[in-house]
Every structure is written in C-alpha cells, then in structure tokens.
Coordinates of C-alpha atoms in Angstrom, one line a residue:
X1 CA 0.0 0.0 0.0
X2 CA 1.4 3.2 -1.1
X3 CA 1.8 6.5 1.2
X4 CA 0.8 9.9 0.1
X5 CA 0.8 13.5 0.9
X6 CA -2.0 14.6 3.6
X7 CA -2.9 17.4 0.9
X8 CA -6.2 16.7 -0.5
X9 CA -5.2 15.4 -3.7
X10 CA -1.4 15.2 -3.6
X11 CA 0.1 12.0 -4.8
X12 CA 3.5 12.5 -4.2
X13 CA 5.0 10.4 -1.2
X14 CA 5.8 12.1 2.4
X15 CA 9.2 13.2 3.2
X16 CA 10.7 10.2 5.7
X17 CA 9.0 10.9 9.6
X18 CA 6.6 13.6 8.3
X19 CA 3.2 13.7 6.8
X20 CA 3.6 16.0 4.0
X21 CA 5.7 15.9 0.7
X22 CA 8.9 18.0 -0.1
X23 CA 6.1 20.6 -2.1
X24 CA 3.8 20.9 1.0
X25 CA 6.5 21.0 3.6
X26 CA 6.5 24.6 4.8
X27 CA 2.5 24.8 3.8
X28 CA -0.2 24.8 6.6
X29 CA -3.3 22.7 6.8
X30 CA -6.9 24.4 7.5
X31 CA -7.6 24.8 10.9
X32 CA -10.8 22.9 10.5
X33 CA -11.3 19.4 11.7
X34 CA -11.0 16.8 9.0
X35 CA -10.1 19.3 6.2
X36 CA -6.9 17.9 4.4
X37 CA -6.7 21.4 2.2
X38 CA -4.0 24.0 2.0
X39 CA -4.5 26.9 4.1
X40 CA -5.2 30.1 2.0
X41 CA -5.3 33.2 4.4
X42 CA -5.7 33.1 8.3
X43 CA -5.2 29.5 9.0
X44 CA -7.9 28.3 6.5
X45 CA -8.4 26.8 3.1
X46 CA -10.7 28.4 0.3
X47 CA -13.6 26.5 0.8
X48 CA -14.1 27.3 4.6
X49 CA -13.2 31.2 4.1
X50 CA -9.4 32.1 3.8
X51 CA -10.2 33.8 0.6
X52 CA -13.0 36.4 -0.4
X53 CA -16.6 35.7 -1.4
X54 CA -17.6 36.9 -4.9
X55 CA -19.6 40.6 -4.5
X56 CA -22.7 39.0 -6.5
X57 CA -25.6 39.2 -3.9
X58 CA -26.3 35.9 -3.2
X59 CA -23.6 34.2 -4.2
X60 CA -21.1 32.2 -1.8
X61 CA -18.4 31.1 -4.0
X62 CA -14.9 32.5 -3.3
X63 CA -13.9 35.6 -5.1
X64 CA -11.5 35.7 -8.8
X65 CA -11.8 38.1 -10.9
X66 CA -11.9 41.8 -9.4
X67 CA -13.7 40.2 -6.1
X68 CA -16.1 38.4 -7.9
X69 CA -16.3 34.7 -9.4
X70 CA -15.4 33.2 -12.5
X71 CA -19.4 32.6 -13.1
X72 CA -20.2 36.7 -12.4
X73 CA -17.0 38.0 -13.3
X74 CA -18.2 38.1 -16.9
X75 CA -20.7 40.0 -16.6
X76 CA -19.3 42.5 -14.8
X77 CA -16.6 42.7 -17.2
X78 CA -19.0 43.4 -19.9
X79 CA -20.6 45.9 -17.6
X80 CA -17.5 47.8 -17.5
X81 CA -17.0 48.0 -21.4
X82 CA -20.9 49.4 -21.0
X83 CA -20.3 52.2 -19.2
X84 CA -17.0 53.2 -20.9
X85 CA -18.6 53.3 -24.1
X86 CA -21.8 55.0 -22.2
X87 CA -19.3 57.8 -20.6
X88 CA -17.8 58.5 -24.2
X89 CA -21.4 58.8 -25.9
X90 CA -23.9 60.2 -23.2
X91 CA -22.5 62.0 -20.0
X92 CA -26.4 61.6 -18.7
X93 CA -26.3 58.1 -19.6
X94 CA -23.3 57.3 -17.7
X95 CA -24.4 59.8 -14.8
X96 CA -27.4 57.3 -14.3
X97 CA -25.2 54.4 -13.9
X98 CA -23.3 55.9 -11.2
X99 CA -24.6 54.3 -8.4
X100 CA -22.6 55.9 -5.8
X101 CA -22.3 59.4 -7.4
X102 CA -18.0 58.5 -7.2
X103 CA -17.7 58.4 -11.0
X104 CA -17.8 62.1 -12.2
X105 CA -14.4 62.5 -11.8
X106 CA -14.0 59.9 -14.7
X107 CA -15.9 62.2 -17.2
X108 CA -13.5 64.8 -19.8
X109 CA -13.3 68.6 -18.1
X110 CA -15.4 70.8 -20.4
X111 CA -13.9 74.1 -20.8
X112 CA -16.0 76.7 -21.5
X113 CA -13.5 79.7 -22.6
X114 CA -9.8 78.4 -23.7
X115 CA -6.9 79.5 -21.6
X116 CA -5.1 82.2 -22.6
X117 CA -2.1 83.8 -20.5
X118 CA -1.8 86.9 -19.5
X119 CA 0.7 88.8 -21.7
X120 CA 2.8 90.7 -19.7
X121 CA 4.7 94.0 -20.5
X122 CA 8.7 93.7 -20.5
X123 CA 8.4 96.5 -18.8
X124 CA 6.2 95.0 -15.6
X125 CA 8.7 91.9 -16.2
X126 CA 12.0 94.0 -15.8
X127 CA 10.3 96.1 -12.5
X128 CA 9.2 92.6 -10.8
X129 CA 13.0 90.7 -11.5
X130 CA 16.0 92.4 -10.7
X131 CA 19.3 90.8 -10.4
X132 CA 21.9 92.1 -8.1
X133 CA 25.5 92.5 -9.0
X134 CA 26.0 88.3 -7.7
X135 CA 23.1 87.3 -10.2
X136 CA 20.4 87.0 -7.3
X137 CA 16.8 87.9 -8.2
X138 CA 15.1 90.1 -6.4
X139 CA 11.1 91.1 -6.1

C-alpha cells in the first residue's frame, strides 16, 4: 500500500518521519477538523473562508476576478465595457449608472472659454526681476 501526501489530492509520497511531501512541507493545513486542504489566508483553506466571497448578492463562491467569481466575473466585465462606451457617448447616460455618485471624476473637463495667458509688458517683467550685481533675483 502506497503512502501519500496529507494534501487533498497530492500524490506525491511524504518526506521520511513527516506527513507532508517536499512541495507541501513549509504549507499549513486548515484549521478545521478533518479538512486535508492547503491553508489560503488566516489558517484556513478556500472552501471554509481564507479567501473572499464573490460581490454578487447571493452568491457564496470565493472571489477571482476583481472580487467576484469566475461565473459573475463576466458580466461584470461586460458591464464595465458598457459604461465606458456610455461615458464616451452620453455623460447623462453614464451619470445614471453611477450608483454611488464616485464616477464624475471619470468624465472629460469641459472648458467653456480656452486658456489664454496673460501677456505681460517687458516692462512689468523688468520692474518685478532684478538681479543684483551676484546674479540674485530680487522682487
């Protein structure tokens, strides 16, 4: 009868006086009795909640993509590509999206006059810098 890892799943044989291969040796086992899976986060395993659940309401699996699950992480994806092409085409569209009322920031600045600088007289220029006889500017 053949020996194998205590990792769920492992097949490789333990190290000589341990329980665990050479590839689990320095890896921790969940901190629930009876589960043989690799702790994740906080001395558990995936399955019992060492990693994040997916945002979807309702939805218990454990987190992938942008903190939700492969199965929702699609759609929310595709949501995204939504309200970037809404935010190009309709700022109202886009506006009524925002949930949260955080997103305005993401829209382009309207300008309503272009910038122009002041132009300034040599003259104003010359009374405002003066250099001293070491090449230090005054005001």
């Amino acid at each position: 009868m053949e020996i194998f890892c205590c990792f769920n799943g492992c097949t490789l044989a333990p190290t000589p006086g341990q329980a665990k291969c050479s590839f689990h040796k320095n890896r921790g086992m969940c901190s629930i009795e009876a589960c043989v899976n690799q702790v994740y986060a906080r001395g558990l395993c995936v399955r019992h909640g060492g990693r994040q659940r997916c945002f979807y309401h309702g939805c218990t699996t454990a987190a992938r993509v942008d903190g939700y699950c492969s199965r929702h992480a699609k759609a929310v994806v595709s949501d995204k590509s939504t309200t970037t092409a809404l935010c190009t085409e309709s700022k109202d569209a886009f506006l009524a999206l925002d949930v949260l009322g955080d997103l305005e920031f993401l829209l382009p600045v309207e300008i309503e006059t272009p910038f122009r600088g002041d132009e300034l007289d040599e003259s104003i220029l010359t009374c405002l810098i003066q250099e001293d006889a070491w090449g230090l500017v005054m005001l």
